[in-house]
Amino acid sequence: MTTLIGEAVQVRQLEKSFGEWPVLWDLDLSVPWGQTLVLFGANGAGKTTLLRILATHVRPDHGSVAVAGHNLRARPDAVRRRIGVVGHRSLLYDDLTCQENLVYYSRLFGLKDHKPRVDEVLEKVKLGDRAGHLVRTLSNGMQKRAAIARAILHQPDVLLMDEPETGLDRESVAILDELLAEWTASGRSVVMTTHDLDLGLSWGHRAGVLRGGKVHFPGTDSHGGKDENGDGAIRQAVTAALEAGR
Amino acid sequence: MNGLLRPVLVIVWKDLLLELRSKDLVVSVLVFGLLVVLVFNFALNNAPGRSEELAPGILWAAFAFAAVMAMNRAFVRDQEQGGLEGLLISPVSRDAIFLGKALTSLVFMLLVEAALLPVYAVMLNFSALSFNLVLTIFLGTLGFAVVGTLFSAMAVQTRSRELMLPVLFFPVVLPVIIASVEASTRAVGGETFIGLGRWLPLIGVFDAVFLVICPWIFAFVVEE
């Protein structure tokens, strides 16, 4: 792990619109090292857009964003080196095996002596026995696990996960559970979105609701932790957000 | 330089591996190239003595259409399977991504042309054993690959990419097609390197200019 500077994620006055359609505006957010932030919100609330901005894939219209201590505009390459992304798509090639895909990504990330690392991450997501299988022959859940292996391959400091539990069976959720605990215990951070309230609340050190272009932290005390009624307040806020739409 | 070359080669390695496994691009472009020359061969009066006049035009018409066909697929697999997004969130520069894709396209097209050239030489009755002709083909194809890769990256984001690519591609590569036909005509006619005149340097200048411009524009094309 590299030296951890400042906060894992720091967002100030972020704004993003698609055409005339504002998605995020005046959004402030910070994620300390060693924590998992879980974001809830209705469809179209901007959860994926926020993650794609943090992943340097979408350019913000306004505001400052720093990930792992690096400004997104000034040093996007440094940010990319220190993030791992699990999105809706696996970002793996169907006609390559799991191992070939991971070797490809480890070469892109410039990993030296990548073979043991590839084997290690495949074992971690319980795909060691499928290493030589083409990705197209894997089930959706296995492809998701392979995508998680891809995301953690270069040992990023910040994991960005967009609904990582989608398509995962109970065993795979347990693997993810273990991985997230290990990740934050080592001082690294995770930002994730989910629609599963129970899983999200069990995984997150903090939980926020994205609504009206901003992140709200209901049930949070003055230090940013969960207060006595934290989970209940989050549940209420998520329900209200879902009923209200964006 | 090593920082640029390594990811370029990694991208080429991945694309060649995918193509070796599927063979869908090279085979379809190869068959298409054969059909084009077959149709031209019967459609035009390729009488003895006219081959030097007709062959270069037919050759480059086939190469240009085959290039469009190959370029149409250059980013499709990456776009459909998320590989392009994977590249964009990796710490690889946009220049390296562009050059990797362009080099892959160049390799594919040169492989197809190497297979087609002897067939064309027999059917159109000209000698393919000419260094000047091979050099012209290489430089012309490089121009196609560089410009085609950029427009392929643009077209793949549109719904009508099959239509969009040739509409964007042909007007820009027209100087390369004209210069390549002129240089090839002289090469087939047995002219020396000097005898190719200004046509070969013209293709070289085109390639050099677009090798600088295209990676720069590509960074904006893939930005959301």
Tab-separated table of C-alpha atoms in Angstrom:
chain	number	residue	atom	x	y	z
A	1	MET	CA	0.000	0.000	0.000
A	2	THR	CA	1.244	3.480	-0.827
A	3	THR	CA	1.490	6.331	1.691
A	4	LEU	CA	-1.984	7.573	2.519
A	5	ILE	CA	-2.263	11.354	2.334
A	6	GLY	CA	-5.182	13.542	3.437
A	7	GLU	CA	-8.527	11.813	2.997
A	8	ALA	CA	-9.393	8.926	0.725
A	9	VAL	CA	-11.955	11.011	-1.131
A	10	GLN	CA	-12.585	14.716	-0.885
A	11	VAL	CA	-15.240	16.381	-3.037
A	12	ARG	CA	-16.081	20.060	-2.897
A	13	GLN	CA	-18.950	21.844	-4.679
A	14	LEU	CA	-19.155	19.203	-7.369
A	15	GLU	CA	-21.548	19.848	-10.236
A	16	LYS	CA	-22.361	17.686	-13.216
A	17	SER	CA	-25.096	18.039	-15.817
A	18	PHE	CA	-25.900	16.042	-18.914
A	19	GLY	CA	-27.080	18.659	-21.383
A	20	GLU	CA	-29.693	20.739	-19.600
A	21	TRP	CA	-30.251	18.002	-17.044
A	22	PRO	CA	-28.400	18.625	-13.762
A	23	VAL	CA	-27.473	15.420	-11.957
A	24	LEU	CA	-25.123	16.547	-9.182
A	25	TRP	CA	-24.845	20.052	-7.810
A	26	ASP	CA	-22.997	21.675	-4.960
A	27	LEU	CA	-22.086	18.224	-3.697
A	28	ASP	CA	-19.633	17.963	-0.806
A	29	LEU	CA	-18.299	14.643	0.361
A	30	SER	CA	-15.359	13.271	2.257
A	31	VAL	CA	-14.353	9.720	3.039
A	32	PRO	CA	-11.626	9.143	5.633
A	33	TRP	CA	-9.071	6.380	5.262
A	34	GLY	CA	-10.101	3.000	6.593
A	35	GLN	CA	-13.817	3.539	6.065
A	36	THR	CA	-16.516	2.280	3.763
A	37	LEU	CA	-19.047	4.836	2.569
A	38	VAL	CA	-22.284	3.365	1.266
A	39	LEU	CA	-24.494	5.517	-0.936
A	40	PHE	CA	-28.183	4.873	-1.418
A	41	GLY	CA	-30.568	6.655	-3.729
A	42	ALA	CA	-33.324	6.290	-6.281
A	43	ASN	CA	-32.593	5.402	-9.890
A	44	GLY	CA	-31.247	8.465	-11.667
A	45	ALA	CA	-30.156	10.131	-8.426
A	46	GLY	CA	-26.568	10.296	-9.735
A	47	LYS	CA	-24.894	7.473	-7.786
A	48	THR	CA	-23.242	5.959	-10.845
A	49	THR	CA	-22.322	9.402	-12.191
A	50	LEU	CA	-20.605	10.242	-8.903
A	51	LEU	CA	-18.643	6.992	-8.972
A	52	ARG	CA	-17.709	7.512	-12.621
A	53	ILE	CA	-16.413	10.982	-11.766
A	54	LEU	CA	-14.339	9.538	-8.904
A	55	ALA	CA	-13.069	6.898	-11.339
A	56	THR	CA	-11.895	9.707	-13.692
A	57	HIS	CA	-14.209	8.414	-16.381
A	58	VAL	CA	-16.532	11.412	-16.418
A	59	ARG	CA	-15.298	14.988	-16.244
A	60	PRO	CA	-17.081	17.175	-13.669
A	61	ASP	CA	-18.475	20.530	-14.811
A	62	HIS	CA	-17.452	22.328	-11.665
A	63	GLY	CA	-15.887	21.723	-8.262
A	64	SER	CA	-12.796	20.004	-6.966
A	65	VAL	CA	-12.338	16.281	-6.507
A	66	ALA	CA	-9.364	14.610	-4.873
A	67	VAL	CA	-8.963	10.847	-4.614
A	68	ALA	CA	-6.159	9.296	-2.568
A	69	GLY	CA	-4.701	12.764	-2.136
A	70	HIS	CA	-4.476	13.502	-5.872
A	71	ASN	CA	-6.508	16.132	-7.650
A	72	LEU	CA	-8.584	14.576	-10.396
A	73	ARG	CA	-8.003	17.320	-12.941
A	74	ALA	CA	-4.312	17.807	-12.264
A	75	ARG	CA	-3.201	14.195	-11.857
A	76	PRO	CA	-5.769	11.779	-13.298
A	77	ASP	CA	-3.107	9.146	-14.010
A	78	ALA	CA	-2.021	9.119	-10.361
A	79	VAL	CA	-5.659	8.704	-9.317
A	80	ARG	CA	-6.190	5.830	-11.773
A	81	ARG	CA	-3.172	4.032	-10.361
A	82	ARG	CA	-4.704	4.103	-6.880
A	83	ILE	CA	-8.335	3.207	-7.517
A	84	GLY	CA	-10.035	-0.081	-8.273
A	85	VAL	CA	-13.426	0.006	-9.976
A	86	VAL	CA	-16.251	-2.515	-9.959
A	87	GLY	CA	-19.068	-1.299	-12.194
A	88	HIS	CA	-22.152	-2.739	-13.804
A	89	ARG	CA	-19.985	-4.341	-16.459
A	90	SER	CA	-17.095	-6.668	-15.706
A	91	LEU	CA	-14.716	-4.839	-18.116
A	92	LEU	CA	-13.382	-8.281	-19.033
A	93	TYR	CA	-13.127	-9.716	-22.531
A	94	ASP	CA	-15.457	-12.660	-23.131
A	95	ASP	CA	-13.006	-14.455	-25.417
A	96	LEU	CA	-10.097	-14.314	-22.988
A	97	THR	CA	-9.763	-16.570	-19.956
A	98	CYS	CA	-9.964	-15.133	-16.432
A	99	GLN	CA	-6.217	-15.465	-16.157
A	100	GLU	CA	-5.515	-13.802	-19.523
A	101	ASN	CA	-7.798	-10.899	-18.626
A	102	LEU	CA	-6.016	-10.391	-15.321
A	103	VAL	CA	-2.572	-10.709	-16.903
A	104	TYR	CA	-3.663	-8.055	-19.418
A	105	TYR	CA	-4.777	-5.671	-16.668
A	106	SER	CA	-1.684	-6.327	-14.560
A	107	ARG	CA	0.461	-5.409	-17.559
A	108	LEU	CA	-1.573	-2.237	-18.086
A	109	PHE	CA	-0.969	-1.347	-14.449
A	110	GLY	CA	2.720	-2.180	-14.848
A	111	LEU	CA	2.758	-4.871	-12.155
A	112	LYS	CA	6.064	-6.667	-11.937
A	113	ASP	CA	6.012	-10.415	-11.407
A	114	HIS	CA	2.243	-10.464	-11.929
A	115	LYS	CA	1.719	-14.246	-12.134
A	116	PRO	CA	1.602	-14.924	-8.352
A	117	ARG	CA	-0.610	-11.861	-7.832
A	118	VAL	CA	-3.066	-13.030	-10.513
A	119	ASP	CA	-3.266	-16.467	-8.880
A	120	GLU	CA	-3.688	-14.858	-5.459
A	121	VAL	CA	-6.634	-12.629	-6.413
A	122	LEU	CA	-8.338	-15.469	-8.299
A	123	GLU	CA	-8.049	-17.608	-5.164
A	124	LYS	CA	-9.375	-14.731	-3.076
A	125	VAL	CA	-12.594	-14.589	-5.111
A	126	LYS	CA	-12.732	-18.409	-5.250
A	127	LEU	CA	-12.100	-18.609	-8.983
A	128	GLY	CA	-8.752	-20.393	-8.805
A	129	ASP	CA	-10.189	-23.485	-10.476
A	130	ARG	CA	-11.723	-21.344	-13.262
A	131	ALA	CA	-8.544	-19.442	-14.117
A	132	GLY	CA	-8.277	-21.080	-17.539
A	133	HIS	CA	-11.954	-20.740	-18.427
A	134	LEU	CA	-13.144	-18.191	-20.977
A	135	VAL	CA	-15.071	-15.380	-19.303
A	136	ARG	CA	-18.047	-16.042	-21.623
A	137	THR	CA	-18.436	-19.499	-20.056
A	138	LEU	CA	-18.768	-18.134	-16.512
A	139	SER	CA	-22.067	-17.362	-14.813
A	140	ASN	CA	-22.996	-13.726	-14.121
A	141	GLY	CA	-22.045	-14.096	-10.478
A	142	MET	CA	-18.663	-15.565	-11.375
A	143	GLN	CA	-18.053	-12.769	-13.888
A	144	LYS	CA	-18.797	-10.298	-11.103
A	145	ARG	CA	-16.272	-12.061	-8.876
A	146	ALA	CA	-13.732	-11.965	-11.702
A	147	ALA	CA	-14.443	-8.220	-12.006
A	148	ILE	CA	-13.744	-7.832	-8.283
A	149	ALA	CA	-10.466	-9.729	-8.779
A	150	ARG	CA	-9.608	-7.312	-11.597
A	151	ALA	CA	-10.395	-4.306	-9.398
A	152	ILE	CA	-8.177	-5.399	-6.483
A	153	LEU	CA	-5.361	-6.772	-8.676
A	154	HIS	CA	-3.089	-3.736	-8.327
A	155	GLN	CA	-3.890	-3.286	-4.614
A	156	PRO	CA	-5.626	0.076	-4.985
A	157	ASP	CA	-6.053	2.378	-2.008
A	158	VAL	CA	-9.653	3.273	-2.848
A	159	LEU	CA	-12.237	0.803	-4.131
A	160	LEU	CA	-15.189	2.226	-6.049
A	161	MET	CA	-18.046	-0.242	-6.321
A	162	ASP	CA	-21.323	0.315	-8.109
A	163	GLU	CA	-23.927	-2.113	-6.760
A	164	PRO	CA	-21.323	-4.857	-6.267
A	165	GLU	CA	-23.838	-7.278	-4.735
A	166	THR	CA	-25.959	-7.454	-7.917
A	167	GLY	CA	-26.035	-10.979	-9.296
A	168	LEU	CA	-24.050	-12.448	-6.412
A	169	ASP	CA	-25.222	-15.537	-4.540
A	170	ARG	CA	-24.852	-15.941	-0.775
A	171	GLU	CA	-21.373	-17.437	-1.009
A	172	SER	CA	-20.172	-14.620	-3.266
A	173	VAL	CA	-21.650	-11.992	-0.937
A	174	ALA	CA	-19.702	-13.613	1.910
A	175	ILE	CA	-16.502	-13.351	-0.189
A	176	LEU	CA	-17.221	-9.670	-0.798
A	177	ASP	CA	-18.008	-9.180	2.882
A	178	GLU	CA	-14.622	-10.634	3.843
A	179	LEU	CA	-12.829	-8.571	1.219
A	180	LEU	CA	-14.407	-5.282	2.351
A	181	ALA	CA	-13.547	-5.983	5.995
A	182	GLU	CA	-9.958	-6.785	5.027
A	183	TRP	CA	-9.764	-3.676	2.850
A	184	THR	CA	-10.800	-1.182	5.490
A	185	ALA	CA	-8.883	-2.985	8.265
A	186	SER	CA	-5.705	-2.313	6.297
A	187	GLY	CA	-6.509	1.417	6.271
A	188	ARG	CA	-7.837	1.579	2.725
A	189	SER	CA	-11.249	2.917	1.795
A	190	VAL	CA	-14.304	1.920	-0.160
A	191	VAL	CA	-17.055	3.989	-1.754
A	192	MET	CA	-19.997	1.932	-2.921
A	193	THR	CA	-23.556	2.287	-4.054
A	194	THR	CA	-26.243	-0.273	-3.428
A	195	HIS	CA	-29.992	-0.757	-3.387
A	196	ASP	CA	-29.755	-3.434	-0.697
A	197	LEU	CA	-30.355	-1.572	2.551
A	198	ASP	CA	-29.452	-4.417	4.905
A	199	LEU	CA	-26.212	-5.286	3.140
A	200	GLY	CA	-25.295	-1.632	2.689
A	201	LEU	CA	-25.855	-0.819	6.335
A	202	SER	CA	-23.843	-3.846	7.438
A	203	TRP	CA	-20.942	-2.949	5.145
A	204	GLY	CA	-20.782	0.802	5.606
A	205	HIS	CA	-19.050	2.725	8.367
A	206	ARG	CA	-21.130	5.604	7.071
A	207	ALA	CA	-24.196	5.659	4.887
A	208	GLY	CA	-25.464	8.523	2.784
A	209	VAL	CA	-28.493	9.116	0.628
A	210	LEU	CA	-28.036	10.835	-2.734
A	211	ARG	CA	-31.033	13.034	-3.358
A	212	GLY	CA	-31.492	16.297	-5.188
A	213	GLY	CA	-27.927	16.201	-6.469
A	214	LYS	CA	-26.414	16.141	-2.960
A	215	VAL	CA	-25.392	13.504	-0.432
A	216	HIS	CA	-27.334	13.614	2.841
A	217	PHE	CA	-26.192	11.819	5.961
A	218	PRO	CA	-29.294	11.182	8.069
A	219	GLY	CA	-28.711	9.581	11.475
A	220	THR	CA	-25.143	10.813	11.644
A	221	ASP	CA	-23.676	12.410	14.763
A	222	SER	CA	-21.457	15.494	14.774
A	223	HIS	CA	-18.340	13.311	14.346
A	224	GLY	CA	-19.680	11.687	11.209
A	225	GLY	CA	-20.454	8.328	12.882
A	226	LYS	CA	-23.830	6.637	13.199
A	227	ASP	CA	-25.937	8.007	16.066
A	228	GLU	CA	-28.298	5.899	18.187
A	229	ASN	CA	-31.048	5.941	15.590
A	230	GLY	CA	-28.628	5.923	12.630
A	231	ASP	CA	-29.884	2.862	10.755
A	232	GLY	CA	-33.529	3.777	11.330
A	233	ALA	CA	-32.976	7.314	10.063
A	234	ILE	CA	-31.166	6.011	6.973
A	235	ARG	CA	-33.979	3.569	6.244
A	236	GLN	CA	-36.514	6.379	6.527
A	237	ALA	CA	-34.437	8.670	4.320
A	238	VAL	CA	-33.939	5.985	1.670
A	239	THR	CA	-37.639	5.173	1.639
A	240	ALA	CA	-38.452	8.869	1.281
A	241	ALA	CA	-35.877	9.241	-1.508
A	242	LEU	CA	-37.271	6.253	-3.383
A	243	GLU	CA	-40.803	7.584	-3.095
A	244	ALA	CA	-39.770	11.021	-4.254
A	245	GLY	CA	-37.681	9.697	-7.164
A	246	ARG	CA	-34.546	11.689	-7.940
B	1	MET	CA	9.483	6.173	-24.416
B	2	ASN	CA	9.345	2.830	-22.585
B	3	GLY	CA	6.380	4.193	-20.615
B	4	LEU	CA	4.522	4.697	-23.897
B	5	LEU	CA	5.735	1.604	-25.732
B	6	ARG	CA	4.909	-0.974	-23.044
B	7	PRO	CA	1.137	-0.288	-22.841
B	8	VAL	CA	1.003	0.042	-26.654
B	9	LEU	CA	2.434	-3.469	-26.979
B	10	VAL	CA	0.126	-4.789	-24.236
B	11	ILE	CA	-2.909	-3.498	-26.153
B	12	VAL	CA	-1.627	-5.014	-29.405
B	13	TRP	CA	-0.943	-8.351	-27.648
B	14	LYS	CA	-4.506	-8.408	-26.260
B	15	ASP	CA	-6.118	-7.559	-29.620
B	16	LEU	CA	-4.035	-10.138	-31.499
B	17	LEU	CA	-4.909	-12.786	-28.901
B	18	LEU	CA	-8.619	-11.963	-29.252
B	19	GLU	CA	-8.374	-12.070	-33.043
B	20	LEU	CA	-6.441	-15.343	-33.033
B	21	ARG	CA	-9.238	-16.815	-30.941
B	22	SER	CA	-12.184	-15.485	-32.945
B	23	LYS	CA	-10.610	-14.905	-36.409
B	24	ASP	CA	-13.738	-12.938	-37.318
B	25	LEU	CA	-12.009	-9.738	-38.435
B	26	VAL	CA	-9.146	-11.021	-40.601
B	27	VAL	CA	-11.241	-13.701	-42.304
B	28	SER	CA	-14.155	-11.396	-43.145
B	29	VAL	CA	-11.864	-8.619	-44.442
B	30	LEU	CA	-9.879	-11.148	-46.460
B	31	VAL	CA	-13.001	-12.595	-48.106
B	32	PHE	CA	-14.297	-9.085	-48.764
B	33	GLY	CA	-10.988	-8.066	-50.369
B	34	LEU	CA	-11.063	-11.104	-52.657
B	35	LEU	CA	-14.639	-10.385	-53.694
B	36	VAL	CA	-13.836	-6.763	-54.518
B	37	VAL	CA	-10.972	-7.653	-56.843
B	38	LEU	CA	-13.006	-10.454	-58.397
B	39	VAL	CA	-15.871	-8.078	-59.195
B	40	PHE	CA	-13.524	-5.401	-60.576
B	41	ASN	CA	-11.692	-8.003	-62.633
B	42	PHE	CA	-14.884	-8.985	-64.433
B	43	ALA	CA	-16.481	-5.527	-64.490
B	44	LEU	CA	-13.539	-3.758	-66.151
B	45	ASN	CA	-11.924	-4.597	-69.415
B	46	ASN	CA	-8.570	-5.728	-68.079
B	47	ALA	CA	-7.020	-6.380	-71.453
B	48	PRO	CA	-3.255	-7.031	-71.765
B	49	GLY	CA	-1.356	-3.748	-71.642
B	50	ARG	CA	-4.011	-2.042	-69.522
B	51	SER	CA	-3.107	-3.739	-66.240
B	52	GLU	CA	-0.540	-1.108	-65.250
B	53	GLU	CA	-3.215	1.503	-65.732
B	54	LEU	CA	-6.034	-0.318	-63.933
B	55	ALA	CA	-4.338	-2.471	-61.300
B	56	PRO	CA	-3.257	0.286	-58.846
B	57	GLY	CA	-6.735	1.838	-58.832
B	58	ILE	CA	-8.419	-1.510	-58.187
B	59	LEU	CA	-5.777	-2.396	-55.590
B	60	TRP	CA	-6.358	0.765	-53.571
B	61	ALA	CA	-10.134	0.693	-53.942
B	62	ALA	CA	-10.061	-2.799	-52.439
B	63	PHE	CA	-7.603	-1.779	-49.701
B	64	ALA	CA	-9.626	1.316	-48.811
B	65	PHE	CA	-12.921	-0.583	-48.529
B	66	ALA	CA	-11.214	-3.375	-46.591
B	67	ALA	CA	-9.744	-0.750	-44.255
B	68	VAL	CA	-13.195	0.702	-43.576
B	69	MET	CA	-14.482	-2.773	-42.832
B	70	ALA	CA	-11.593	-3.493	-40.454
B	71	MET	CA	-11.864	-0.082	-38.803
B	72	ASN	CA	-15.573	-0.528	-38.204
B	73	ARG	CA	-14.659	-3.367	-35.873
B	74	ALA	CA	-11.620	-1.722	-34.248
B	75	PHE	CA	-13.451	-0.495	-31.155
B	76	VAL	CA	-16.631	-2.569	-31.293
B	77	ARG	CA	-15.380	-5.380	-29.086
B	78	ASP	CA	-13.902	-2.905	-26.603
B	79	GLN	CA	-17.098	-0.906	-26.514
B	80	GLU	CA	-19.437	-3.896	-26.192
B	81	GLN	CA	-17.460	-5.727	-23.527
B	82	GLY	CA	-16.326	-2.699	-21.553
B	83	GLY	CA	-12.682	-3.051	-22.504
B	84	LEU	CA	-12.472	0.576	-23.573
B	85	GLU	CA	-13.752	1.686	-20.181
B	86	GLY	CA	-11.219	-0.663	-18.598
B	87	LEU	CA	-8.475	1.030	-20.585
B	88	LEU	CA	-9.711	4.493	-19.708
B	89	ILE	CA	-9.664	3.836	-15.960
B	90	SER	CA	-6.197	2.298	-16.119
B	91	PRO	CA	-3.116	4.510	-15.705
B	92	VAL	CA	-2.340	4.254	-19.416
B	93	SER	CA	-2.114	7.518	-21.334
B	94	ARG	CA	-4.689	8.242	-24.034
B	95	ASP	CA	-1.807	8.484	-26.515
B	96	ALA	CA	-0.778	4.924	-25.709
B	97	ILE	CA	-4.356	3.676	-26.080
B	98	PHE	CA	-4.657	5.372	-29.476
B	99	LEU	CA	-1.284	4.163	-30.708
B	100	GLY	CA	-2.007	0.628	-29.472
B	101	LYS	CA	-5.298	0.496	-31.367
B	102	ALA	CA	-3.762	2.081	-34.472
B	103	LEU	CA	-0.844	-0.361	-34.424
B	104	THR	CA	-3.257	-3.287	-34.086
B	105	SER	CA	-5.253	-2.035	-37.074
B	106	LEU	CA	-2.039	-1.572	-39.061
B	107	VAL	CA	-0.915	-5.125	-38.298
B	108	PHE	CA	-4.343	-6.580	-39.242
B	109	MET	CA	-4.503	-4.624	-42.494
B	110	LEU	CA	-0.926	-5.449	-43.486
B	111	LEU	CA	-1.603	-9.144	-42.844
B	112	VAL	CA	-4.694	-9.006	-45.042
B	113	GLU	CA	-2.865	-7.040	-47.750
B	114	ALA	CA	0.063	-9.469	-47.659
B	115	ALA	CA	-2.372	-12.298	-48.319
B	116	LEU	CA	-4.300	-10.400	-51.004
B	117	LEU	CA	-1.397	-8.867	-52.919
B	118	PRO	CA	-0.173	-12.076	-54.637
B	119	VAL	CA	-3.774	-12.922	-55.612
B	120	TYR	CA	-4.282	-9.411	-57.005
B	121	ALA	CA	-0.945	-9.657	-58.866
B	122	VAL	CA	-2.053	-12.849	-60.591
B	123	MET	CA	-5.601	-11.689	-61.361
B	124	LEU	CA	-4.636	-8.185	-62.481
B	125	ASN	CA	-1.421	-9.291	-64.132
B	126	PHE	CA	1.235	-7.115	-62.503
B	127	SER	CA	4.410	-7.805	-60.556
B	128	ALA	CA	4.044	-7.506	-56.796
B	129	LEU	CA	7.775	-8.032	-56.261
B	130	SER	CA	8.600	-4.358	-56.057
B	131	PHE	CA	10.126	-2.654	-53.036
B	132	ASN	CA	8.578	0.650	-54.087
B	133	LEU	CA	5.122	-0.905	-54.277
B	134	VAL	CA	5.511	-2.539	-50.849
B	135	LEU	CA	6.734	0.758	-49.362
B	136	THR	CA	3.787	2.604	-50.889
B	137	ILE	CA	1.360	0.031	-49.508
B	138	PHE	CA	2.948	0.281	-46.056
B	139	LEU	CA	2.807	4.084	-45.916
B	140	GLY	CA	-0.708	4.258	-47.376
B	141	THR	CA	-1.969	1.652	-44.928
B	142	LEU	CA	-0.332	3.527	-42.042
B	143	GLY	CA	-2.330	6.607	-43.042
B	144	PHE	CA	-5.522	4.536	-43.180
B	145	ALA	CA	-4.803	3.014	-39.760
B	146	VAL	CA	-4.078	6.324	-38.040
B	147	VAL	CA	-7.055	8.267	-39.437
B	148	GLY	CA	-9.348	5.218	-39.313
B	149	THR	CA	-8.606	4.551	-35.641
B	150	LEU	CA	-9.611	8.069	-34.675
B	151	PHE	CA	-12.836	8.011	-36.684
B	152	SER	CA	-13.608	4.505	-35.500
B	153	ALA	CA	-13.422	5.753	-31.902
B	154	MET	CA	-15.868	8.527	-32.852
B	155	ALA	CA	-18.186	6.313	-34.883
B	156	VAL	CA	-18.442	3.564	-32.281
B	157	GLN	CA	-20.229	5.998	-29.981
B	158	THR	CA	-22.953	6.624	-32.545
B	159	ARG	CA	-25.873	4.428	-33.486
B	160	SER	CA	-25.100	4.409	-37.203
B	161	ARG	CA	-21.402	3.634	-36.923
B	162	GLU	CA	-21.279	1.603	-40.173
B	163	LEU	CA	-22.447	4.683	-42.067
B	164	MET	CA	-20.631	7.261	-39.967
B	165	LEU	CA	-17.134	5.822	-40.372
B	166	PRO	CA	-16.869	5.923	-44.204
B	167	VAL	CA	-18.536	9.349	-44.270
B	168	LEU	CA	-15.837	10.701	-41.955
B	169	PHE	CA	-12.973	8.542	-43.217
B	170	PHE	CA	-12.954	8.879	-47.014
B	171	PRO	CA	-12.835	12.687	-47.343
B	172	VAL	CA	-9.840	12.839	-44.992
B	173	VAL	CA	-7.860	9.952	-46.519
B	174	LEU	CA	-8.545	11.039	-50.090
B	175	PRO	CA	-5.023	12.569	-50.434
B	176	VAL	CA	-3.539	9.223	-49.308
B	177	ILE	CA	-5.656	7.285	-51.805
B	178	ILE	CA	-4.713	9.616	-54.692
B	179	ALA	CA	-1.021	9.651	-53.775
B	180	SER	CA	-0.960	5.877	-53.203
B	181	VAL	CA	-2.576	5.162	-56.590
B	182	GLU	CA	-0.135	7.505	-58.332
B	183	ALA	CA	2.911	6.041	-56.556
B	184	SER	CA	1.684	2.475	-57.133
B	185	THR	CA	1.127	3.142	-60.846
B	186	ARG	CA	4.748	4.249	-61.153
B	187	ALA	CA	5.996	1.342	-58.993
B	188	VAL	CA	4.065	-1.222	-61.066
B	189	GLY	CA	5.451	0.453	-64.194
B	190	GLY	CA	8.981	-0.281	-62.956
B	191	GLU	CA	9.965	3.276	-61.969
B	192	THR	CA	12.840	3.762	-59.515
B	193	PHE	CA	12.366	5.294	-56.054
B	194	ILE	CA	13.196	8.738	-57.485
B	195	GLY	CA	10.702	8.100	-60.254
B	196	LEU	CA	7.845	7.911	-57.753
B	197	GLY	CA	8.150	11.678	-57.564
B	198	ARG	CA	6.392	13.672	-54.886
B	199	TRP	CA	3.718	11.040	-54.175
B	200	LEU	CA	5.591	8.946	-51.627
B	201	PRO	CA	6.795	11.975	-49.582
B	202	LEU	CA	3.231	13.276	-49.686
B	203	ILE	CA	1.947	10.095	-48.029
B	204	GLY	CA	4.820	10.280	-45.527
B	205	VAL	CA	3.955	13.862	-44.586
B	206	PHE	CA	0.262	12.958	-44.269
B	207	ASP	CA	1.143	10.052	-41.947
B	208	ALA	CA	3.454	12.198	-39.821
B	209	VAL	CA	0.925	15.033	-39.457
B	210	PHE	CA	-1.932	12.716	-38.528
B	211	LEU	CA	0.266	10.695	-36.166
B	212	VAL	CA	0.618	13.913	-34.162
B	213	ILE	CA	-2.932	15.252	-34.496
B	214	CYS	CA	-4.978	12.062	-34.063
B	215	PRO	CA	-3.742	10.965	-30.593
B	216	TRP	CA	-4.370	14.495	-29.360
B	217	ILE	CA	-7.953	14.559	-30.698
B	218	PHE	CA	-8.540	11.001	-29.462
B	219	ALA	CA	-8.155	12.162	-25.847
B	220	PHE	CA	-11.152	14.483	-26.343
B	221	VAL	CA	-13.167	11.880	-28.254
B	222	VAL	CA	-13.091	9.350	-25.402
B	223	GLU	CA	-13.712	11.933	-22.690
B	224	GLU	CA	-17.257	11.953	-21.279
